[in-house]
Coordinates of C-alpha atoms and ligand atoms in Angstrom, one line a residue:
M286 CA 0.0 0.0 0.0
L287 CA 1.1 3.6 -0.6
D288 CA 2.8 5.1 2.4
Y289 CA 0.6 8.1 2.8
K290 CA 2.6 9.6 5.7
Q291 CA 5.8 9.5 3.6
L292 CA 4.1 11.0 0.6
I293 CA 2.6 13.8 2.7
A294 CA 5.9 14.4 4.5
S295 CA 7.6 14.8 1.1
K296 CA 5.2 17.6 0.2
I297 CA 5.6 19.7 3.3
K298 CA 8.2 22.4 2.8
A299 CA 9.3 22.9 6.4
P300 CA 12.7 22.9 8.0
L301 CA 12.4 19.4 9.5
S302 CA 13.7 16.0 8.2
T303 CA 11.3 13.6 6.5
A304 CA 11.5 11.3 9.5
E305 CA 10.6 14.1 11.9
L306 CA 7.7 15.2 9.7
M307 CA 6.4 11.7 9.4
S308 CA 6.5 11.2 13.1
L309 CA 4.3 14.3 13.6
I310 CA 1.6 13.2 11.0
T311 CA -1.3 11.5 12.5
E312 CA -4.5 9.9 11.2
T313 CA -7.5 12.0 11.8
S314 CA -10.3 10.6 13.9
D315 CA -13.0 12.6 12.1
D316 CA -13.2 12.2 8.3
S317 CA -14.6 15.7 7.8
F318 CA -11.2 17.0 8.8
G319 CA -9.4 14.9 6.2
D320 CA -7.5 11.7 6.5
Y321 CA -4.1 12.9 7.9
A322 CA -3.2 15.9 10.0
F323 CA 0.0 17.7 10.5
P324 CA 0.2 20.0 13.6
C325 CA 2.4 23.1 13.0
F326 CA 3.0 24.0 16.7
K327 CA 6.5 22.5 16.9
L328 CA 7.5 24.7 14.0
A329 CA 6.5 28.0 15.6
K330 CA 9.9 28.5 17.2
L331 CA 11.9 27.4 14.2
M332 CA 10.0 29.5 11.7
R333 CA 9.3 32.4 14.1
M334 CA 5.6 32.5 13.0
S335 CA 2.4 31.6 14.6
P336 CA 1.1 28.0 14.0
V337 CA -1.9 29.4 12.2
A338 CA 0.2 31.5 9.8
I339 CA 2.6 28.5 9.3
A340 CA -0.3 26.2 8.4
E341 CA -1.5 28.7 5.8
K342 CA 1.9 29.3 4.3
L343 CA 2.7 25.5 4.1
A344 CA -0.8 24.7 2.7
A345 CA -0.2 27.2 -0.1
D346 CA 3.0 25.4 -1.1
I347 CA 1.6 21.8 -1.1
E348 CA 1.5 20.3 -4.6
L349 CA -1.7 18.2 -4.9
D350 CA -1.7 15.0 -7.1
D351 CA -3.8 11.9 -7.8
H352 CA -3.2 10.5 -4.3
I353 CA -3.3 13.6 -2.1
V354 CA -6.3 15.5 -3.5
N355 CA -6.9 18.3 -1.0
V356 CA -5.3 20.2 1.8
Q357 CA -6.8 22.7 4.3
A358 CA -5.2 24.9 6.9
V359 CA -7.3 24.8 10.1
N360 CA -6.3 26.3 13.4
G361 CA -2.6 25.6 13.1
Y362 CA -3.1 22.2 11.5
L363 CA -2.6 21.0 7.9
N364 CA -5.5 18.6 7.1
F365 CA -4.8 16.3 4.1
F366 CA -7.5 14.5 2.1
V367 CA -6.3 11.4 0.3
N368 CA -7.9 9.9 -2.8
R369 CA -10.3 7.8 -0.7
L370 CA -11.5 5.5 -3.4
E371 CA -7.9 4.6 -4.2
L372 CA -7.2 4.0 -0.5
T373 CA -10.2 1.8 -0.2
C374 CA -9.2 -0.3 -3.3
E375 CA -5.6 -0.6 -2.1
V376 CA -6.6 -1.9 1.3
I377 CA -9.0 -4.5 -0.2
S378 CA -6.5 -5.7 -2.7
D379 CA -3.7 -5.9 -0.1
V380 CA -6.0 -8.0 2.1
F381 CA -6.9 -10.4 -0.8
A382 CA -3.3 -10.6 -2.0
S383 CA -2.1 -11.8 1.5
H384 CA -4.4 -14.9 1.3
G385 CA -5.6 -14.9 4.8
E386 CA -2.4 -13.8 6.3
Y387 CA -2.8 -10.0 6.2
G388 CA -0.3 -8.3 8.4
N389 CA 2.4 -10.9 7.9
S390 CA 5.9 -9.6 7.2
D391 CA 9.4 -10.8 6.9
M392 CA 10.9 -8.1 9.1
G393 CA 12.0 -10.7 11.6
S394 CA 13.7 -13.0 9.2
G395 CA 17.0 -14.3 10.5
K396 CA 16.1 -13.2 14.1
T397 CA 15.1 -15.3 17.0
V398 CA 12.7 -14.5 19.9
C399 CA 12.5 -16.9 22.9
I400 CA 9.3 -16.7 24.8
D401 CA 9.1 -18.2 28.3
Y402 CA 5.4 -18.6 29.1
S403 CA 2.9 -20.7 30.9
S404 CA 5.8 -22.4 32.8
V405 CA 3.7 -24.7 35.0
N406 CA 4.7 -26.3 38.2
I407 CA 4.8 -30.1 38.6
C408 CA 2.3 -31.5 41.1
K409 CA 0.4 -28.2 41.1
S410 CA -3.0 -27.8 39.5
F411 CA -3.4 -25.7 36.4
H412 CA -5.5 -22.9 37.8
I413 CA -6.9 -19.7 36.7
G414 CA -3.7 -17.9 37.7
H415 CA -2.0 -19.5 34.7
L416 CA -4.5 -18.2 32.2
S417 CA -2.8 -14.8 31.4
T418 CA 0.7 -16.2 31.0
T419 CA -0.6 -18.9 28.7
A420 CA -2.9 -16.7 26.6
I421 CA -0.5 -13.7 26.3
G422 CA 2.6 -15.9 25.7
S423 CA 0.9 -17.9 23.1
A424 CA -0.5 -14.8 21.3
L425 CA 3.0 -13.3 21.3
Y426 CA 4.3 -16.5 19.9
K427 CA 1.9 -16.3 17.0
I428 CA 2.4 -12.6 16.5
Y429 CA 6.2 -12.7 16.3
G430 CA 5.8 -15.8 14.0
A431 CA 3.6 -13.7 11.7
L432 CA 6.3 -11.1 11.5
G433 CA 8.8 -13.6 10.3
Y434 CA 10.8 -14.2 13.5
K435 CA 12.0 -17.6 14.5
V436 CA 10.1 -18.2 17.8
V437 CA 11.1 -20.6 20.5
G438 CA 8.3 -21.2 23.0
I439 CA 9.7 -22.4 26.3
N440 CA 7.8 -24.0 29.1
H441 CA 10.2 -23.4 32.0
L442 CA 8.7 -26.2 34.2
G443 CA 8.7 -25.7 37.9
D444 CA 10.2 -29.2 38.5
Y445 CA 12.7 -28.6 41.2
G446 CA 12.6 -27.9 44.9
T447 CA 12.3 -29.3 48.4
Q448 CA 8.6 -29.7 48.0
F449 CA 9.2 -32.8 45.9
G450 CA 10.8 -34.5 48.9
K451 CA 7.6 -33.9 50.8
M452 CA 5.5 -35.1 47.8
I453 CA 7.3 -38.4 47.8
V454 CA 6.8 -39.0 51.5
A455 CA 3.1 -38.0 51.3
F456 CA 2.5 -40.1 48.2
K457 CA 4.1 -43.3 49.6
L458 CA 2.1 -42.9 52.8
W459 CA -1.3 -42.0 51.6
S460 CA -1.7 -42.7 47.9
D461 CA -0.7 -45.1 45.1
R462 CA -0.1 -44.9 41.3
E463 CA -3.5 -46.3 40.3
T464 CA -5.4 -43.6 42.3
A465 CA -3.1 -40.8 41.1
E466 CA -3.4 -41.9 37.5
R467 CA -7.2 -41.9 37.8
E468 CA -7.6 -38.7 39.9
G469 CA -4.7 -36.7 38.5
V470 CA -3.1 -33.7 40.1
K471 CA -6.0 -33.4 42.5
E472 CA -4.8 -36.5 44.2
L473 CA -1.2 -35.3 44.4
Q474 CA -2.5 -32.0 45.9
R475 CA -4.6 -33.9 48.4
V476 CA -1.7 -35.8 49.9
Y477 CA 0.5 -32.7 49.7
V478 CA -2.0 -30.7 51.8
K479 CA -2.3 -33.6 54.2
F480 CA 1.5 -33.7 54.6
H481 CA 1.4 -30.1 55.9
Q482 CA -1.4 -30.9 58.3
E483 CA 0.4 -34.0 59.7
E484 CA 3.8 -32.4 59.8
A485 CA 3.0 -30.4 62.9
E486 CA 2.3 -33.5 65.0
H487 CA 4.8 -35.8 63.3
P488 CA 8.1 -33.9 63.0
E489 CA 9.8 -37.1 61.7
L490 CA 8.0 -36.4 58.3
T491 CA 10.1 -33.3 57.8
E492 CA 13.3 -35.3 58.2
Q493 CA 12.0 -38.0 55.8
A494 CA 11.1 -35.4 53.2
R495 CA 14.6 -33.9 53.5
E496 CA 16.1 -37.3 52.9
W497 CA 14.0 -38.0 49.8
F498 CA 14.9 -34.6 48.4
A499 CA 18.5 -35.4 48.9
R500 CA 17.9 -38.7 47.0
I501 CA 16.3 -36.8 44.1
E502 CA 19.4 -34.6 44.0
K503 CA 21.7 -37.6 44.0
G504 CA 19.8 -39.2 41.1
D505 CA 18.6 -42.1 43.2
L506 CA 16.6 -44.4 41.0
E507 CA 13.4 -44.8 43.0
A508 CA 13.3 -41.0 43.7
Q509 CA 13.8 -40.2 40.1
E510 CA 11.1 -42.7 39.0
L511 CA 8.6 -41.3 41.4
F512 CA 9.4 -37.8 40.3
E513 CA 9.0 -38.8 36.7
F514 CA 5.6 -40.3 37.6
F515 CA 4.4 -37.0 39.2
K516 CA 5.6 -35.2 36.1
K517 CA 3.7 -37.5 33.8
V518 CA 0.5 -37.1 35.8
T519 CA 0.8 -33.3 35.8
L520 CA 1.7 -32.9 32.2
A521 CA -1.1 -35.3 31.0
E522 CA -3.6 -32.9 32.5
V523 CA -1.9 -29.8 31.4
M524 CA -1.5 -31.1 27.8
K525 CA -5.3 -31.5 27.5
I526 CA -5.7 -27.8 28.3
Y527 CA -2.9 -26.8 25.9
D528 CA -4.6 -28.7 23.1
R529 CA -7.9 -27.0 23.8
L530 CA -6.3 -23.6 23.9
N531 CA -4.2 -24.4 20.8
V532 CA -1.0 -23.6 22.7
K533 CA 2.4 -25.0 21.6
F534 CA 6.0 -25.2 23.0
D535 CA 9.3 -26.0 21.5
S536 CA 11.1 -26.6 24.7
W537 CA 10.2 -28.1 28.1
N538 CA 13.5 -27.5 29.8
G539 CA 12.5 -26.4 33.2
E540 CA 14.3 -25.6 36.4
S541 CA 15.7 -29.1 37.0
F542 CA 17.3 -29.1 33.5
F543 CA 19.8 -26.6 35.0
N544 CA 20.8 -28.8 37.9
D545 CA 24.2 -29.4 36.3
K546 CA 24.5 -26.1 34.6
M547 CA 24.9 -23.7 37.5
D548 CA 28.6 -24.2 38.5
A549 CA 30.1 -22.4 35.5
P550 CA 27.9 -19.3 35.9
L551 CA 28.6 -19.2 39.6
K552 CA 32.3 -19.6 39.1
M553 CA 32.2 -16.8 36.5
L554 CA 30.3 -14.5 38.9
R555 CA 32.8 -15.4 41.7
D556 CA 35.8 -14.7 39.4
K557 CA 34.4 -11.3 38.5
G558 CA 34.2 -10.6 42.2
L559 CA 30.5 -10.1 42.1
I560 CA 29.6 -12.7 44.8
T561 CA 29.9 -11.9 48.5
E562 CA 29.3 -14.2 51.5
S563 CA 26.4 -13.2 53.8
Q564 CA 25.7 -15.4 56.8
G565 CA 27.0 -18.4 55.0
A566 CA 25.0 -17.7 51.9
Q567 CA 26.4 -16.4 48.6
V568 CA 24.7 -13.3 47.2
V569 CA 25.2 -10.5 44.6
E570 CA 24.8 -7.2 46.4
L571 CA 22.5 -4.9 44.5
G572 CA 22.2 -2.1 47.0
N573 CA 23.7 0.4 44.5
Y574 CA 20.8 -0.3 42.2
G575 CA 18.1 0.1 44.9
M576 CA 17.5 -3.6 45.2
P577 CA 18.0 -6.2 48.0
P578 CA 20.8 -8.8 47.4
C579 CA 20.2 -11.5 44.8
L580 CA 20.5 -14.8 46.8
L581 CA 22.3 -17.5 44.7
V582 CA 23.5 -20.2 47.0
K583 CA 21.9 -20.9 50.4
S584 CA 24.1 -21.7 53.4
D585 CA 23.4 -25.4 53.0
G586 CA 24.8 -25.2 49.5
S587 CA 21.6 -25.5 47.6
S588 CA 20.7 -23.2 44.6
L589 CA 17.7 -21.0 44.2
Y590 CA 15.1 -20.0 41.6
A591 CA 17.3 -17.0 40.6
T592 CA 20.4 -19.2 40.2
R593 CA 18.5 -21.3 37.8
D594 CA 17.1 -18.4 35.8
I595 CA 20.6 -17.0 35.5
A596 CA 21.9 -20.3 34.2
A597 CA 18.8 -20.6 31.9
A598 CA 19.4 -17.2 30.3
I599 CA 23.0 -18.0 29.6
W600 CA 22.1 -21.4 28.2
R601 CA 19.3 -20.0 26.0
K602 CA 21.7 -17.3 24.6
E603 CA 24.2 -20.0 23.7
E604 CA 21.6 -22.4 22.3
Y605 CA 19.3 -20.1 20.4
D606 CA 21.3 -16.9 20.0
F607 CA 18.1 -14.9 20.6
D608 CA 17.6 -11.3 19.7
K609 CA 15.1 -11.1 22.5
C610 CA 14.1 -13.3 25.3
L611 CA 10.7 -12.6 26.8
Y612 CA 9.4 -13.8 30.2
V613 CA 5.7 -13.7 30.4
V614 CA 5.3 -13.8 34.2
A615 CA 3.0 -12.1 36.7
Y616 CA 4.1 -8.7 38.1
Q617 CA 4.6 -10.4 41.5
Q618 CA 8.0 -11.5 40.1
N619 CA 9.0 -8.0 39.1
L620 CA 11.8 -7.8 41.6
H621 CA 13.1 -11.3 40.8
F622 CA 13.5 -10.5 37.1
K623 CA 15.0 -7.1 37.8
Q624 CA 17.6 -8.8 40.0
V625 CA 18.4 -11.6 37.5
F626 CA 18.7 -9.1 34.6
K627 CA 20.9 -6.8 36.6
V628 CA 23.2 -9.7 37.7
L629 CA 23.7 -10.7 34.1
E630 CA 24.4 -7.2 33.1
L631 CA 27.0 -6.8 35.8
A632 CA 28.5 -10.0 34.7
G633 CA 29.2 -8.2 31.4
F634 CA 26.7 -9.9 29.1
D635 CA 25.7 -7.1 26.8
W636 CA 22.6 -9.1 25.7
A637 CA 21.1 -8.7 29.2
K638 CA 19.4 -5.7 27.6
D639 CA 17.5 -8.1 25.4
L640 CA 15.8 -9.8 28.3
V641 CA 12.3 -8.5 28.8
H642 CA 9.9 -9.2 31.7
V643 CA 6.4 -9.1 30.1
A644 CA 4.5 -8.6 33.3
F645 CA 0.7 -8.9 33.7
G646 CA -1.9 -8.5 36.4
M647 CA -3.9 -11.0 38.5
V648 CA -7.0 -12.9 37.4
S649 CA -9.7 -13.6 39.9
L650 CA -13.2 -14.8 39.7
E651 CA -16.0 -12.5 40.7
D652 CA -16.8 -14.7 43.7
G653 CA -13.4 -14.0 45.3
A654 CA -9.8 -14.6 44.7
M655 CA -8.0 -17.9 45.1
S656 CA -5.1 -19.2 47.1
T657 CA -3.1 -22.3 46.3
R658 CA -1.8 -23.0 49.8
K659 CA -5.3 -23.5 51.2
G660 CA -6.3 -25.7 48.3
N661 CA -9.3 -23.8 47.2
V662 CA -8.1 -23.2 43.7
V663 CA -10.2 -22.5 40.6
L664 CA -9.1 -24.9 37.9
L665 CA -8.7 -23.5 34.5
K666 CA -10.3 -26.6 33.1
D667 CA -13.5 -25.9 35.2
V668 CA -13.6 -22.3 33.9
I669 CA -13.3 -23.5 30.3
D670 CA -15.8 -26.2 30.7
K671 CA -18.3 -23.8 32.3
A672 CA -17.7 -21.2 29.5
V673 CA -18.2 -23.9 26.8
A674 CA -21.4 -25.1 28.5
K675 CA -22.8 -21.6 28.7
A676 CA -21.8 -20.9 25.1
G677 CA -23.6 -24.1 24.1
E678 CA -26.8 -22.9 25.8
I679 CA -26.7 -19.5 24.1
I680 CA -26.1 -21.1 20.7
A681 CA -28.9 -23.6 21.2
E682 CA -31.2 -20.7 21.9
K683 CA -30.0 -18.4 19.1
N684 CA -29.5 -21.0 16.4
P685 CA -31.0 -24.4 17.2
D686 CA -30.4 -25.8 13.8
L687 CA -26.7 -25.1 13.7
A688 CA -24.5 -28.0 12.5
E689 CA -21.6 -29.1 14.7
K690 CA -23.0 -27.3 17.7
D691 CA -20.5 -28.8 20.2
K692 CA -17.6 -27.8 18.1
V693 CA -18.8 -24.3 17.8
A694 CA -19.6 -24.1 21.5
E695 CA -16.0 -25.2 22.3
Q696 CA -14.6 -22.5 19.9
V697 CA -16.8 -19.8 21.4
G698 CA -16.2 -20.9 25.1
V699 CA -12.5 -21.3 24.7
G700 CA -12.3 -18.0 22.8
A701 CA -14.2 -16.1 25.5
V702 CA -11.8 -17.4 28.2
L703 CA -8.7 -16.5 26.1
F704 CA -10.0 -13.1 25.1
S705 CA -10.7 -12.2 28.7
A706 CA -6.9 -12.3 29.3
L707 CA -6.1 -10.5 26.0
E708 CA -8.7 -7.7 25.8
S709 CA -7.2 -5.1 28.0
S710 CA -3.7 -3.8 28.7
R711 CA -1.9 -6.8 30.3
I712 CA -0.9 -5.1 33.5
K713 CA -4.5 -4.6 34.6
D714 CA -6.0 -7.0 37.1
I715 CA -8.9 -9.0 35.7
V716 CA -12.1 -10.0 37.4
F717 CA -13.6 -12.8 35.4
N718 CA -17.3 -12.9 34.9
Y719 CA -18.9 -15.6 32.7
D720 CA -21.9 -13.5 31.5
R721 CA -19.7 -10.6 30.5
V722 CA -17.1 -12.6 28.5
L723 CA -19.9 -14.5 26.7
N724 CA -22.0 -11.6 25.8
F725 CA -22.5 -11.8 22.1
D726 CA -23.2 -8.1 21.9
G727 CA -20.4 -6.9 24.2
E728 CA -16.8 -6.2 23.5
T729 CA -16.0 -9.9 23.5
S730 CA -14.6 -12.7 21.4
P731 CA -18.0 -14.2 20.8
Y732 CA -19.0 -10.8 19.3
L733 CA -16.0 -10.9 17.0
Q734 CA -16.7 -14.5 16.0
Y735 CA -20.4 -13.7 15.5
T736 CA -19.5 -10.8 13.3
C737 CA -17.2 -12.9 11.3
A738 CA -19.8 -15.6 10.9
R739 CA -22.3 -12.9 9.8
C740 CA -19.9 -11.8 7.1
N741 CA -19.6 -15.4 5.9
S742 CA -23.3 -15.8 5.7
I743 CA -23.6 -12.7 3.6
L744 CA -20.9 -14.0 1.3
E745 CA -22.5 -17.3 1.1
K746 CA -25.9 -15.8 0.2
A747 CA -24.2 -13.9 -2.6
G748 CA -23.2 -17.2 -4.3
D749 CA -20.2 -17.5 -6.5
W750 CA -19.5 -13.8 -6.9
L751 CA -15.7 -14.1 -6.6
S752 CA -15.4 -15.7 -10.0
S753 CA -18.0 -13.4 -11.6
K754 CA -16.6 -11.4 -14.5
S755 CA -18.3 -8.2 -13.5
V756 CA -16.1 -5.4 -12.1
G757 CA -17.1 -3.8 -8.8
D758 CA -18.4 -0.2 -8.9
Y759 CA -16.3 1.3 -6.2
R760 CA -18.3 4.5 -6.0
A761 CA -20.6 2.5 -3.9
L762 CA -17.9 2.6 -1.2
D763 CA -17.6 6.3 -1.2
N764 CA -19.3 7.0 2.1
P765 CA -18.2 7.6 5.7
E766 CA -19.2 4.2 7.1
T767 CA -17.3 2.2 4.5
L768 CA -14.3 4.6 4.8
R769 CA -14.1 4.2 8.5
L770 CA -14.3 0.4 8.3
V771 CA -11.7 0.2 5.5
K772 CA -9.3 2.4 7.3
L773 CA -9.5 0.3 10.4
V774 CA -8.9 -2.8 8.3
G775 CA -6.0 -1.1 6.7
S776 CA -4.4 -0.4 10.1
F777 CA -4.2 -4.0 11.0
P778 CA -0.6 -4.6 9.8
Q779 CA 0.6 -1.8 12.0
A780 CA -1.3 -3.1 14.9
V781 CA 0.4 -6.5 14.6
K782 CA 3.8 -4.8 14.8
D783 CA 2.7 -2.6 17.7
A784 CA 1.4 -5.6 19.5
A785 CA 4.7 -7.3 19.1
F786 CA 7.0 -4.5 20.1
K787 CA 4.9 -3.4 23.0
Y788 CA 4.3 -7.1 24.0
E789 CA 0.7 -6.1 24.1
P790 CA -1.7 -8.4 22.2
S791 CA -4.6 -6.2 23.5
I792 CA -3.7 -3.8 20.7
I793 CA -4.9 -6.4 18.2
S794 CA -8.0 -7.2 20.4
A795 CA -9.0 -3.5 20.6
L796 CA -8.6 -3.1 16.8
L797 CA -10.7 -6.1 16.1
I798 CA -13.5 -4.8 18.3
D799 CA -13.4 -1.5 16.4
I800 CA -13.5 -3.3 13.1
A801 CA -16.5 -5.4 14.2
Q802 CA -18.3 -2.4 15.4
A803 CA -17.5 -0.4 12.2
F804 CA -18.7 -3.4 10.2
N805 CA -22.0 -3.6 12.0
R806 CA -22.6 0.1 11.4
F807 CA -21.6 -0.3 7.7
Y808 CA -24.0 -3.2 7.4
I809 CA -26.9 -1.2 8.9
E810 CA -26.4 1.7 6.6
H811 CA -25.7 -0.1 3.3
R812 CA -27.4 -2.9 1.6
V813 CA -24.8 -5.4 0.5
L814 CA -27.0 -7.7 -1.6
S815 CA -28.8 -5.7 -4.2
D816 CA -29.9 -5.7 -7.9
N817 CA -27.0 -3.6 -8.9
M818 CA -24.3 -6.3 -9.5
A819 CA -21.4 -3.9 -9.8
E820 CA -22.2 -2.2 -6.5
Q821 CA -22.9 -5.5 -4.8
I822 CA -19.5 -6.8 -5.9
A823 CA -17.7 -3.7 -4.4
R824 CA -19.5 -4.1 -1.1
L825 CA -19.0 -7.9 -1.0
Q826 CA -15.3 -7.2 -1.3
V827 CA -15.5 -5.0 1.8
V828 CA -17.3 -7.8 3.6
K829 CA -14.8 -10.4 2.5
A830 CA -11.8 -8.2 3.6
T831 CA -13.5 -7.7 7.0
A832 CA -14.1 -11.4 7.5
D833 CA -10.5 -12.2 6.5
V834 CA -9.0 -9.7 8.9
L835 CA -11.3 -10.7 11.8
K836 CA -10.4 -14.3 11.3
R837 CA -6.7 -13.5 11.0
G838 CA -6.7 -11.3 14.0
L839 CA -8.5 -13.9 16.1
S840 CA -6.1 -16.6 15.0
L841 CA -3.1 -14.5 16.2
L842 CA -4.8 -14.4 19.6
G843 CA -5.2 -18.2 19.5
I844 CA -8.9 -18.0 18.9
E845 CA -10.8 -19.9 16.1
A846 CA -13.5 -18.3 14.1
P847 CA -16.3 -20.8 13.3
D848 CA -17.7 -20.5 9.7
K849 CA -21.2 -20.5 11.0
M850 CA -22.6 -19.6 14.4
Ligands
LIG1515 N1 6.9 -21.7 37.4 C1 7.0 -20.3 37.8 C2 5.7 -19.9 38.5 O1 4.7 -20.6 38.4 C3 7.1 -19.4 36.6 C4 8.4 -19.5 35.8 C5 8.6 -18.4 34.9 N2 9.8 -18.5 34.2 C6 11.0 -18.3 34.6 N3 12.0 -18.5 33.8 N4 11.3 -17.9 35.9 O2 5.7 -18.9 39.2

C-alpha cells in the first residue's frame, strides 16, 4: 500500500527531516477534517511565526496530485485529504493478496525470539492464575511468528525444589499410582496438603522429606522414578488444556534441566568478584541499584530460583542466540527479574538488555480470589468447561439448527476465556465474569466470532461472486461508514507490529472490536446484496476483507472463528 505519511511528508516544505515530519503526522479521527493531519505547533519557534500562519503558508506550497487530493489549513493544522477510493481499493487488494495472512511480514527474518510462558509447576493444579501467561505468551508466539521471526516457545517447568521430597513421602504414605493416574493432580495435591497438616504432629515427616529430596538430587533411581511419575500425571492434565487452547511449546526445559548447569555461571560471577558471602550464603549485592541482594546459594549449598534463571538465560543465549528473550510472568515477580537481569548485566553480558519481563496482572473470579496454599483453587479446566457449556446454551437458543453445535460451543467458550486475558492492557488485574465474556453483543470474542460468521453468511448468500466477471463499482464505497471500516482494516498490519513491540496483544484485540463495530454500522447503513451487480461486488469485497481480517486477528490471539454460528 502507498505510504501516505511518507508521501505527505515529502510535500511539506518545512525545516524538518522527512522522518521528523512523518512522526508528527497522525491519522484523523474525524473524516470531515481529512484523513491525515500535521500540527504546526512545533514549527513555531523554528519558523518564528504563529502556527496558524505557518499552516496557511505551508498549505499554499503543497502540490496536490492523484493521491493527495486536497489540503486545508485549520487552526494551526494542515489537514490532508487522500484519494479515498484509491485508498479503499488498495486496502482491499492488499488483504486479498495476502491470502488470509494479512499483516504478515518478513521483518523478523533471521532473528530469534525466545518466549518463556505458561511455565507450569509439577504436582500443582493448572489454575486460573495461569490463564494470562498462557494466553499472552501464546499470542506473542503467533504474532512474532507472523512477523517472520523464528520463535522458541519455552515452558520453563517448575520441576525442582524441596517440595518434591515432601511429595514423595506423602505419596508413599497415603496414595498409590493407580489412584493418582485416575484422579490426577487433584490426588497429588490432596496428599501434599495432608503432609502439611500432619507435619506439625509428626516432625519425623520433615526429616524424611529432606532425605527424599537429597535422594532426588543424587539421582537415586526410586526417587527419580517417582518424580517422573508425578511429572507424567501433571503434564497429562496440562496437555489437554494446551490442546484445547491451541498452545504449543518448542522446549520443556524447566528448572531441573539446569541442575548441572549452574557451576560455571557461579564460578564466573565469583571470578568477577560479584559474589559476596552473607551469613554463609552467597549473594550478589544490588544495593547500589536500589534492590535487595540476589541470593544465589543458600548456606546449605543449595541453589535458588534466581540461580536457575541466570543459568537458563545464559544457556538460552548459547543455544538459540536470541535477539530477545521474553518472560511472560506475573508482576509479583518484578523484583526477581530485575535482579536476575541486573546480575547478568553486571557479569558483562551485553545481551542482558534483550531480556524482557512481560508482566501482567492478576486474574480472579467475581466470587473471590483464590489461594493455592489452602487448596481452594479455581481450575482453568473448570472455567473453560463452564464457559463452553454456557456458550452451548446460548447457541442452542439463538441458532437451534446449527450444525456441529458442540464444536462451535468449544470454539466460542475457549475463545471467550482466552480473550478475557487479552482484551485489556496486560498489566491490569482481571475480574472474570462468565456473562460478560460470553455476551454476544459486548466487546468480547463471541461478538467478534459472530460478526465474522455474519460476514460469511452474507458472502454465502451472494453465491459464486468471486469468479464473476463483473467489475465492482467502487463508487458504492464512497461513504463515511465504509471509509471508517476500510481504514480500520488497513491499520491491521501496523497493529500487529505494535502488539509485538509493546508485547501487548490487546492492541490487536482492541482493533478487532473497532473493526467489528464499524462493520456492523456499515451493514446497517448499506445494503450489501442488491440488484446492482457492480455495486454489490464492491460491497462484497469489503465484507470479505473484513471477514479475512477478523479471522486472521483472532487466530493471532489463538482463537478460532467458526464459519457459522
Ligand atoms: N513456574 C513459575 C511460577 O509458576 C514461573 C516460571 C517463569 N519462568 C522463569 N524463567 N522464571 O511462578
